[in-house]
C-alpha positions as YAML, in Angstrom:
chain: A
units: angstrom
residues:
- id: 1
  name: MET
  ca: [52.67, 149.84, 243.59]
- id: 2
  name: HIS
  ca: [52.55, 149.96, 239.79]
- id: 3
  name: PHE
  ca: [53.85, 146.85, 238.04]
- id: 4
  name: LYS
  ca: [56.42, 148.76, 235.99]
- id: 5
  name: LYS
  ca: [57.90, 150.21, 239.18]
- id: 6
  name: LYS
  ca: [58.10, 146.74, 240.71]
- id: 7
  name: LEU
  ca: [59.73, 145.45, 237.54]
- id: 8
  name: PHE
  ca: [62.31, 148.22, 237.79]
- id: 9
  name: ILE
  ca: [63.03, 147.21, 241.39]
- id: 10
  name: VAL
  ca: [63.52, 143.57, 240.29]
- id: 11
  name: ALA
  ca: [65.98, 144.63, 237.59]
- id: 12
  name: LEU
  ca: [67.82, 146.86, 240.07]
- id: 13
  name: LEU
  ca: [68.10, 144.04, 242.63]
- id: 14
  name: LEU
  ca: [69.46, 141.64, 239.99]
- id: 15
  name: PHE
  ca: [72.01, 144.23, 238.90]
- id: 16
  name: ILE
  ca: [73.09, 144.84, 242.50]
- id: 17
  name: SER
  ca: [73.34, 141.09, 243.09]
- id: 18
  name: LEU
  ca: [75.52, 140.57, 239.99]
- id: 19
  name: SER
  ca: [77.70, 143.57, 240.81]
- id: 20
  name: THR
  ca: [78.14, 142.44, 244.44]
- id: 21
  name: GLY
  ca: [79.08, 138.93, 243.33]
- id: 22
  name: VAL
  ca: [81.61, 140.07, 240.71]
- id: 23
  name: LEU
  ca: [83.27, 142.56, 243.07]
- id: 24
  name: GLY
  ca: [83.22, 140.09, 245.97]
- id: 25
  name: TYR
  ca: [84.89, 137.26, 244.06]
- id: 26
  name: HIS
  ca: [87.37, 139.68, 242.53]
- id: 27
  name: PHE
  ca: [88.58, 141.10, 245.84]
- id: 28
  name: ILE
  ca: [88.02, 138.10, 248.15]
- id: 29
  name: ALA
  ca: [89.11, 135.24, 245.86]
- id: 30
  name: ASN
  ca: [91.34, 137.24, 243.48]
- id: 31
  name: TYR
  ca: [89.32, 136.11, 240.42]
- id: 32
  name: ASN
  ca: [89.56, 138.04, 237.16]
- id: 33
  name: PHE
  ca: [86.38, 139.65, 235.75]
- id: 34
  name: ILE
  ca: [85.24, 136.66, 233.62]
- id: 35
  name: ASP
  ca: [85.87, 134.13, 236.38]
- id: 36
  name: ALA
  ca: [84.15, 136.37, 238.93]
- id: 37
  name: LEU
  ca: [81.12, 136.83, 236.62]
- id: 38
  name: TYR
  ca: [80.99, 133.07, 235.97]
- id: 39
  name: MET
  ca: [81.09, 132.26, 239.69]
- id: 40
  name: THR
  ca: [78.42, 134.87, 240.41]
- id: 41
  name: VAL
  ca: [76.05, 133.52, 237.75]
- id: 42
  name: ILE
  ca: [76.37, 129.84, 238.77]
- id: 43
  name: THR
  ca: [75.95, 130.84, 242.42]
- id: 44
  name: ILE
  ca: [72.85, 133.04, 242.16]
- id: 45
  name: THR
  ca: [71.21, 130.60, 239.70]
- id: 46
  name: THR
  ca: [72.14, 127.60, 241.89]
- id: 47
  name: VAL
  ca: [72.97, 125.44, 238.86]
- id: 48
  name: GLY
  ca: [75.53, 123.42, 240.84]
- id: 49
  name: PHE
  ca: [78.73, 123.71, 238.77]
- id: 50
  name: SER
  ca: [82.03, 123.59, 240.64]
- id: 51
  name: GLU
  ca: [83.98, 126.75, 241.46]
- id: 52
  name: VAL
  ca: [86.77, 127.99, 239.20]
- id: 53
  name: ASN
  ca: [89.41, 127.73, 241.93]
- id: 54
  name: HIS
  ca: [89.32, 126.39, 245.47]
- id: 55
  name: LEU
  ca: [87.72, 128.93, 247.80]
- id: 56
  name: ASP
  ca: [89.09, 129.76, 251.20]
- id: 57
  name: THR
  ca: [86.92, 130.39, 254.26]
- id: 58
  name: ASN
  ca: [86.16, 134.00, 253.32]
- id: 59
  name: GLY
  ca: [85.22, 132.93, 249.80]
- id: 60
  name: LYS
  ca: [82.89, 130.22, 251.09]
- id: 61
  name: LEU
  ca: [81.22, 132.61, 253.55]
- id: 62
  name: PHE
  ca: [80.72, 135.15, 250.74]
- id: 63
  name: THR
  ca: [79.19, 132.43, 248.54]
- id: 64
  name: ILE
  ca: [76.74, 131.49, 251.30]
- id: 65
  name: PHE
  ca: [75.78, 135.17, 251.66]
- id: 66
  name: LEU
  ca: [75.28, 135.48, 247.89]
- id: 67
  name: ILE
  ca: [73.08, 132.36, 247.74]
- id: 68
  name: PHE
  ca: [70.78, 133.54, 250.54]
- id: 69
  name: THR
  ca: [70.56, 137.00, 248.97]
- id: 70
  name: SER
  ca: [69.66, 135.47, 245.59]
- id: 71
  name: ILE
  ca: [66.94, 133.32, 247.17]
- id: 72
  name: GLY
  ca: [65.37, 136.48, 248.61]
- id: 73
  name: ILE
  ca: [65.46, 138.18, 245.20]
- id: 74
  name: TYR
  ca: [63.92, 135.12, 243.49]
- id: 75
  name: GLY
  ca: [61.16, 135.10, 246.08]
- id: 76
  name: TYR
  ca: [60.37, 138.75, 245.32]
- id: 77
  name: ILE
  ca: [60.39, 138.08, 241.56]
- id: 78
  name: VAL
  ca: [57.94, 135.18, 241.96]
- id: 79
  name: THR
  ca: [55.69, 137.36, 244.12]
- id: 80
  name: VAL
  ca: [55.64, 140.16, 241.53]
- id: 81
  name: ILE
  ca: [54.92, 137.79, 238.62]
- id: 82
  name: THR
  ca: [52.21, 135.93, 240.57]
- id: 83
  name: GLU
  ca: [50.53, 139.21, 241.53]
- id: 84
  name: PHE
  ca: [50.73, 140.41, 237.95]
- id: 85
  name: ILE
  ca: [49.04, 137.27, 236.59]
- id: 86
  name: SER
  ca: [46.47, 136.91, 239.39]
- id: 87
  name: ASN
  ca: [45.30, 140.51, 238.94]
- id: 88
  name: GLY
  ca: [44.70, 139.88, 235.26]
- id: 89
  name: GLN
  ca: [47.15, 142.59, 234.25]
- id: 90
  name: LEU
  ca: [48.98, 140.33, 231.82]
- id: 91
  name: ILE
  ca: [45.79, 139.38, 229.98]
- id: 92
  name: GLN
  ca: [44.62, 143.00, 230.01]
- id: 93
  name: GLN
  ca: [47.91, 144.24, 228.58]
- id: 94
  name: LEU
  ca: [47.75, 141.62, 225.83]
- id: 95
  name: LYS
  ca: [44.18, 142.72, 225.02]
- id: 96
  name: THR
  ca: [45.23, 146.37, 225.02]
- id: 97
  name: LYS
  ca: [48.13, 145.65, 222.68]
- id: 98
  name: LYS
  ca: [45.88, 143.71, 220.30]
- id: 99
  name: MET
  ca: [43.29, 146.50, 220.35]
- id: 100
  name: GLN
  ca: [45.98, 149.11, 219.64]
- id: 101
  name: GLN
  ca: [47.21, 147.12, 216.65]
- id: 102
  name: LYS
  ca: [43.67, 147.15, 215.20]
- id: 103
  name: ILE
  ca: [43.31, 150.90, 215.78]
- id: 104
  name: ASN
  ca: [46.70, 151.61, 214.17]
- id: 105
  name: LYS
  ca: [45.37, 150.11, 210.92]
- id: 106
  name: LEU
  ca: [42.34, 152.42, 210.78]
- id: 107
  name: GLN
  ca: [42.02, 155.40, 208.48]
- id: 108
  name: GLY
  ca: [39.08, 157.76, 207.99]
- id: 109
  name: HIS
  ca: [37.40, 156.58, 211.20]
- id: 110
  name: THR
  ca: [35.45, 158.53, 213.82]
- id: 111
  name: ILE
  ca: [36.74, 159.12, 217.35]
- id: 112
  name: ILE
  ca: [34.11, 159.46, 220.08]
- id: 113
  name: CYS
  ca: [35.24, 161.00, 223.37]
- id: 114
  name: GLY
  ca: [33.06, 159.80, 226.22]
- id: 115
  name: PHE
  ca: [30.54, 156.95, 226.40]
- id: 116
  name: GLY
  ca: [27.78, 158.72, 228.30]
- id: 117
  name: ARG
  ca: [24.24, 159.22, 227.00]
- id: 118
  name: ASN
  ca: [25.28, 161.32, 223.98]
- id: 119
  name: GLY
  ca: [28.27, 159.11, 223.25]
- id: 120
  name: ARG
  ca: [26.10, 155.99, 223.23]
- id: 121
  name: GLN
  ca: [23.66, 157.60, 220.82]
- id: 122
  name: ALA
  ca: [26.51, 158.60, 218.51]
- id: 123
  name: VAL
  ca: [27.94, 155.08, 218.55]
- id: 124
  name: ALA
  ca: [24.52, 153.52, 217.85]
- id: 125
  name: LYS
  ca: [23.96, 155.84, 214.87]
- id: 126
  name: LEU
  ca: [27.41, 155.20, 213.42]
- id: 127
  name: LYS
  ca: [26.88, 151.47, 213.87]
- id: 128
  name: ASN
  ca: [23.62, 151.64, 211.90]
- id: 129
  name: TYR
  ca: [25.57, 153.16, 209.01]
- id: 130
  name: ASN
  ca: [28.50, 150.71, 209.34]
- id: 131
  name: LYS
  ca: [30.91, 153.51, 210.24]
- id: 132
  name: THR
  ca: [34.08, 152.57, 212.10]
- id: 133
  name: CYS
  ca: [34.59, 154.34, 215.40]
- id: 134
  name: VAL
  ca: [37.06, 154.39, 218.29]
- id: 135
  name: ILE
  ca: [35.77, 155.29, 221.75]
- id: 136
  name: ILE
  ca: [37.91, 157.09, 224.34]
- id: 137
  name: GLU
  ca: [36.67, 156.39, 227.87]
- id: 138
  name: ASN
  ca: [38.30, 156.43, 231.30]
- id: 139
  name: ASP
  ca: [35.62, 154.72, 233.42]
- id: 140
  name: LYS
  ca: [36.47, 151.04, 234.11]
- id: 141
  name: GLU
  ca: [32.84, 149.87, 234.18]
- id: 142
  name: LEU
  ca: [32.05, 151.62, 230.89]
- id: 143
  name: ILE
  ca: [35.22, 150.15, 229.36]
- id: 144
  name: GLN
  ca: [33.96, 146.67, 230.24]
- id: 145
  name: GLU
  ca: [30.62, 147.47, 228.61]
- id: 146
  name: ILE
  ca: [32.32, 148.81, 225.48]
- id: 147
  name: ALA
  ca: [34.51, 145.70, 225.26]
- id: 148
  name: ALA
  ca: [31.46, 143.45, 225.66]
- id: 149
  name: LEU
  ca: [29.85, 145.21, 222.68]
- id: 150
  name: GLY
  ca: [32.90, 144.40, 220.57]
- id: 151
  name: LEU
  ca: [33.75, 148.06, 219.94]
- id: 152
  name: LYS
  ca: [37.22, 149.52, 219.54]
- id: 153
  name: TYR
  ca: [38.34, 151.69, 222.43]
- id: 154
  name: ILE
  ca: [41.20, 153.45, 224.18]
- id: 155
  name: LYS
  ca: [41.21, 153.64, 227.96]
- id: 156
  name: GLY
  ca: [42.28, 157.09, 229.08]
- id: 157
  name: ASN
  ca: [41.43, 160.76, 229.34]
- id: 158
  name: ALA
  ca: [40.49, 162.35, 226.01]
- id: 159
  name: THR
  ca: [42.07, 165.65, 227.09]
- id: 160
  name: ASP
  ca: [45.46, 163.91, 227.02]
- id: 161
  name: ASP
  ca: [47.19, 164.46, 223.68]
- id: 162
  name: ALA
  ca: [48.90, 161.06, 223.91]
- id: 163
  name: ILE
  ca: [45.50, 159.34, 224.19]
- id: 164
  name: LEU
  ca: [44.20, 161.19, 221.12]
- id: 165
  name: GLU
  ca: [47.26, 160.01, 219.20]
- id: 166
  name: LEU
  ca: [46.66, 156.41, 220.29]
- id: 167
  name: ALA
  ca: [43.08, 156.75, 218.99]
- id: 168
  name: GLY
  ca: [44.49, 157.72, 215.58]
- id: 169
  name: ILE
  ca: [43.53, 161.41, 215.50]
- id: 170
  name: LYS
  ca: [46.02, 162.11, 212.70]
- id: 171
  name: LYS
  ca: [44.23, 159.66, 210.38]
- id: 172
  name: ALA
  ca: [40.65, 160.17, 211.62]
- id: 173
  name: ALA
  ca: [37.97, 161.74, 209.45]
- id: 174
  name: ASN
  ca: [35.76, 162.87, 212.34]
- id: 175
  name: LEU
  ca: [35.85, 163.46, 216.08]
- id: 176
  name: ILE
  ca: [32.82, 163.74, 218.35]
- id: 177
  name: THR
  ca: [33.47, 164.91, 221.91]
- id: 178
  name: THR
  ca: [30.59, 164.39, 224.34]
- id: 179
  name: LEU
  ca: [32.37, 164.99, 227.65]
- id: 180
  name: PRO
  ca: [30.19, 166.49, 230.44]
- id: 181
  name: SER
  ca: [32.53, 169.47, 230.93]
- id: 182
  name: ASP
  ca: [32.54, 172.24, 228.30]
- id: 183
  name: ALA
  ca: [36.12, 173.08, 229.31]
- id: 184
  name: ASP
  ca: [37.22, 169.50, 228.62]
- id: 185
  name: ASN
  ca: [35.43, 169.51, 225.25]
- id: 186
  name: LEU
  ca: [37.16, 172.79, 224.39]
- id: 187
  name: PHE
  ca: [40.55, 171.28, 225.25]
- id: 188
  name: VAL
  ca: [39.84, 168.18, 223.14]
- id: 189
  name: VAL
  ca: [38.82, 170.31, 220.14]
- id: 190
  name: LEU
  ca: [41.95, 172.47, 220.44]
- id: 191
  name: SER
  ca: [44.22, 169.43, 220.60]
- id: 192
  name: ALA
  ca: [42.43, 167.55, 217.83]
- id: 193
  name: ARG
  ca: [42.57, 170.54, 215.48]
- id: 194
  name: GLN
  ca: [46.32, 170.81, 216.04]
- id: 195
  name: TYR
  ca: [46.85, 167.20, 214.99]
- id: 196
  name: ASN
  ca: [44.35, 167.10, 212.14]
- id: 197
  name: LYS
  ca: [43.41, 170.21, 210.14]
- id: 198
  name: LYS
  ca: [40.95, 168.39, 207.86]
- id: 199
  name: ALA
  ca: [38.91, 166.32, 210.32]
- id: 200
  name: THR
  ca: [35.32, 167.28, 211.08]
- id: 201
  name: LEU
  ca: [35.12, 168.15, 214.78]
- id: 202
  name: ILE
  ca: [31.75, 167.99, 216.53]
- id: 203
  name: SER
  ca: [31.39, 169.00, 220.17]
- id: 204
  name: ARG
  ca: [28.72, 168.88, 222.83]
- id: 205
  name: ALA
  ca: [28.12, 172.05, 224.86]
- id: 206
  name: SER
  ca: [25.90, 172.81, 227.82]
- id: 207
  name: LYS
  ca: [26.36, 176.60, 228.14]
- id: 208
  name: ASP
  ca: [25.50, 179.27, 225.56]
- id: 209
  name: ASN
  ca: [28.82, 181.09, 225.95]
- id: 210
  name: SER
  ca: [30.73, 177.86, 225.23]
- id: 211
  name: GLU
  ca: [29.38, 177.59, 221.70]
- id: 212
  name: ARG
  ca: [31.35, 180.54, 220.33]
- id: 213
  name: LYS
  ca: [34.55, 179.46, 222.09]
- id: 214
  name: LEU
  ca: [34.31, 175.96, 220.66]
- id: 215
  name: HIS
  ca: [33.86, 177.32, 217.14]
- id: 216
  name: ILE
  ca: [36.90, 179.56, 217.62]
- id: 217
  name: ALA
  ca: [38.88, 176.56, 218.88]
- id: 218
  name: GLY
  ca: [38.13, 174.71, 215.66]
- id: 219
  name: ALA
  ca: [34.83, 172.87, 216.10]
- id: 220
  name: ASP
  ca: [32.86, 172.52, 212.86]
- id: 221
  name: ASN
  ca: [29.61, 171.88, 214.69]
- id: 222
  name: VAL
  ca: [28.53, 172.52, 218.28]
- id: 223
  name: ILE
  ca: [25.49, 170.67, 219.59]
- id: 224
  name: MET
  ca: [23.58, 171.77, 222.67]
- id: 225
  name: PRO
  ca: [21.34, 168.84, 223.70]
- id: 226
  name: ASP
  ca: [19.28, 170.87, 226.17]
- id: 227
  name: ARG
  ca: [18.44, 173.50, 223.56]
- id: 228
  name: LEU
  ca: [17.63, 170.87, 220.94]
- id: 229
  name: GLY
  ca: [15.43, 168.98, 223.39]
- id: 230
  name: GLY
  ca: [13.28, 172.01, 224.24]
- id: 231
  name: ASP
  ca: [12.99, 173.09, 220.61]
- id: 232
  name: HIS
  ca: [12.08, 169.57, 219.58]
- id: 233
  name: MET
  ca: [9.35, 169.27, 222.19]
- id: 234
  name: ALA
  ca: [7.85, 172.62, 221.16]
- id: 235
  name: SER
  ca: [7.92, 171.55, 217.50]
- id: 236
  name: LEU
  ca: [5.92, 168.45, 218.40]
- id: 237
  name: VAL
  ca: [3.16, 170.82, 219.55]
- id: 238
  name: VAL
  ca: [3.33, 173.13, 216.52]
- id: 239
  name: SER
  ca: [3.71, 170.52, 213.76]
- id: 240
  name: PRO
  ca: [3.66, 167.03, 215.30]
- id: 241
  name: ASP
  ca: [3.19, 164.96, 212.13]
- id: 242
  name: ILE
  ca: [6.02, 166.67, 210.26]
- id: 243
  name: ILE
  ca: [8.42, 166.31, 213.19]
- id: 244
  name: GLU
  ca: [7.49, 162.66, 213.72]
- id: 245
  name: PHE
  ca: [8.03, 161.93, 210.03]
- id: 246
  name: VAL
  ca: [11.42, 163.69, 210.00]
- id: 247
  name: ASP
  ca: [12.45, 161.87, 213.19]
- id: 248
  name: LYS
  ca: [11.69, 158.50, 211.63]
- id: 249
  name: LEU
  ca: [13.41, 159.52, 208.44]
- id: 250
  name: THR
  ca: [16.67, 160.72, 209.97]
- id: 251
  name: LEU
  ca: [16.92, 159.14, 213.42]
- id: 252
  name: ASP
  ca: [15.14, 155.79, 213.46]
- id: 253
  name: GLY
  ca: [17.64, 153.08, 212.52]
- id: 254
  name: ASN
  ca: [14.73, 150.73, 211.66]
- id: 255
  name: CYS
  ca: [13.13, 153.14, 209.21]
- id: 256
  name: LYS
  ca: [12.85, 151.81, 205.66]
- id: 257
  name: THR
  ca: [13.76, 155.16, 204.11]
- id: 258
  name: ASN
  ca: [17.30, 156.51, 204.13]
- id: 259
  name: LEU
  ca: [18.92, 159.88, 203.71]
- id: 260
  name: GLU
  ca: [22.39, 159.71, 202.18]
- id: 261
  name: GLU
  ca: [24.93, 162.29, 201.12]
- id: 262
  name: ILE
  ca: [27.05, 161.79, 198.01]
- id: 263
  name: ALA
  ca: [30.11, 163.84, 197.14]
- id: 264
  name: VAL
  ca: [30.04, 164.96, 193.52]
- id: 265
  name: ASN
  ca: [33.78, 164.24, 193.42]
- id: 266
  name: ASP
  ca: [32.95, 160.54, 193.92]
- id: 267
  name: LEU
  ca: [30.69, 160.37, 190.87]
- id: 268
  name: PRO
  ca: [32.07, 159.10, 187.52]
- id: 269
  name: THR
  ca: [34.02, 161.88, 185.80]
- id: 270
  name: GLU
  ca: [31.54, 162.11, 182.92]
- id: 271
  name: PHE
  ca: [28.98, 163.65, 185.28]
- id: 272
  name: ILE
  ca: [31.24, 166.45, 186.50]
- id: 273
  name: ASN
  ca: [29.99, 169.84, 185.27]
- id: 274
  name: LYS
  ca: [26.79, 168.19, 184.02]
- id: 275
  name: THR
  ca: [23.33, 168.98, 185.40]
- id: 276
  name: ILE
  ca: [21.21, 167.07, 187.89]
- id: 277
  name: ARG
  ca: [18.93, 166.20, 184.97]
- id: 278
  name: ASP
  ca: [21.86, 164.52, 183.19]
- id: 279
  name: LEU
  ca: [22.38, 162.32, 186.24]
- id: 280
  name: ASP
  ca: [18.85, 160.95, 185.71]
- id: 281
  name: LEU
  ca: [18.81, 159.60, 189.24]
- id: 282
  name: ARG
  ca: [15.06, 159.21, 189.68]
- id: 283
  name: ARG
  ca: [14.56, 157.03, 186.59]
- id: 284
  name: LYS
  ca: [17.65, 154.86, 187.09]
- id: 285
  name: THR
  ca: [17.42, 154.20, 190.84]
- id: 286
  name: GLY
  ca: [14.16, 155.61, 192.20]
- id: 287
  name: CYS
  ca: [16.08, 157.96, 194.54]
- id: 288
  name: SER
  ca: [15.29, 161.66, 194.77]
- id: 289
  name: ILE
  ca: [17.71, 164.55, 195.18]
- id: 290
  name: ILE
  ca: [16.28, 166.73, 197.94]
- id: 291
  name: GLY
  ca: [19.30, 168.88, 198.72]
- id: 292
  name: TYR
  ca: [22.49, 170.32, 197.27]
- id: 293
  name: LYS
  ca: [25.49, 171.62, 199.25]
- id: 294
  name: THR
  ca: [27.46, 174.27, 197.39]
- id: 295
  name: VAL
  ca: [31.21, 174.92, 197.45]
- id: 296
  name: GLU
  ca: [30.49, 177.79, 199.88]
- id: 297
  name: ASN
  ca: [28.76, 175.27, 202.22]
- id: 298
  name: ASP
  ca: [25.32, 176.73, 201.52]
- id: 299
  name: TYR
  ca: [22.36, 174.34, 201.26]
- id: 300
  name: VAL
  ca: [19.85, 174.42, 198.41]
- id: 301
  name: ILE
  ca: [16.61, 172.63, 199.25]
- id: 302
  name: ASN
  ca: [14.94, 170.76, 196.39]
- id: 303
  name: PRO
  ca: [17.47, 171.95, 193.77]
- id: 304
  name: GLU
  ca: [16.49, 172.64, 190.16]
- id: 305
  name: ALA
  ca: [17.18, 169.99, 187.51]
- id: 306
  name: THR
  ca: [19.41, 172.51, 185.72]
- id: 307
  name: MET
  ca: [21.83, 172.89, 188.64]
- id: 308
  name: LEU
  ca: [25.42, 172.00, 187.70]
- id: 309
  name: LEU
  ca: [27.30, 169.20, 189.45]
- id: 310
  name: VAL
  ca: [30.59, 170.93, 190.15]
- id: 311
  name: ARG
  ca: [33.51, 169.59, 192.17]
- id: 312
  name: ASP
  ca: [33.58, 169.89, 195.98]
- id: 313
  name: THR
  ca: [29.78, 169.91, 196.23]
- id: 314
  name: LYS
  ca: [27.44, 167.31, 197.67]
- id: 315
  name: LEU
  ca: [24.03, 165.85, 196.92]
- id: 316
  name: ILE
  ca: [21.49, 164.88, 199.61]
- id: 317
  name: ILE
  ca: [19.64, 161.78, 198.44]
- id: 318
  name: LEU
  ca: [16.34, 160.34, 199.68]
- id: 319
  name: GLY
  ca: [15.50, 156.71, 199.00]
- id: 320
  name: ARG
  ca: [14.67, 153.28, 200.36]
- id: 321
  name: PRO
  ca: [17.59, 150.95, 201.21]
- id: 322
  name: GLU
  ca: [17.30, 148.98, 197.97]
- id: 323
  name: GLN
  ca: [17.25, 152.23, 195.97]
- id: 324
  name: ILE
  ca: [20.34, 153.52, 197.80]
- id: 325
  name: ALA
  ca: [22.07, 150.20, 197.12]
- id: 326
  name: LYS
  ca: [21.21, 150.50, 193.41]
- id: 327
  name: LEU
  ca: [22.55, 154.03, 193.43]
- id: 328
  name: ALA
  ca: [25.90, 152.83, 194.80]
- id: 329
  name: GLU
  ca: [25.97, 150.00, 192.25]
- id: 330
  name: ILE
  ca: [25.34, 152.25, 189.24]
- id: 331
  name: TYR
  ca: [27.35, 155.36, 190.06]
- id: 332
  name: ASN
  ca: [30.40, 153.93, 191.89]
...
């Protein structure tokens, strides 16, 4: 039986015991309400104070009945509390409350639904880039593993709107759903888009006909691991060196070269509506601009130096860690 249900039964039994005592002393001993309540409390708590007025035989018999009934209730209460503590529920609830308090403070974080193979990879990548994430998982063993890694998590089903709210969907910047069922991923995307119109939603899909549905539901990106895997393996045959280089560049967390994206809106205002040449990135930091994302979400590879840095666009930067760090130091 669930602890909350048992707690409700305890409260109900205490209420019945108090009500029985008050009514009994009122009708059997002719006590008024306050005196009857007083007698009931000192009787069921066995504190040992004397009665308000001398009790007759019926009153004494009723008191004996009330004492034995109270002992039975106390025994049940002790059993419930002991079971609660021995099962570790108290400690777990305290941990859950503390975790929820941490999650409530987050803003602009990433929610990851599911800690399977794809979920683990997503977490590892985000960790490499020091991005804050909250994992939603329902499997007890996986929850223990997540907790051991020191990651923030919510135990529950990601298709439940209440669980998404607990994970902070309204304040999240991104959501990645990697559930094994396309239908579940579709449901998560629909719910998440309702709560947060601006968040970037990324979903896993296993069937071709799910991709279009997920986009309609509100997913910004739909990833099909099986398709990517086959394409990637074929590319290793066609152009192995290029693919291996790109893999190390974008996927290997130990690689000494980083790709970063910078929003033009985050640059100092004096660079807005100036050209890439005016930014003078290569000379000042050693980084190279290899891509430009337009307002229309089109990508320009290796943009010209004369391209304007307008608002709501992004730059794709290539550089070593120390060059990226210098970039952040100069332009932030």
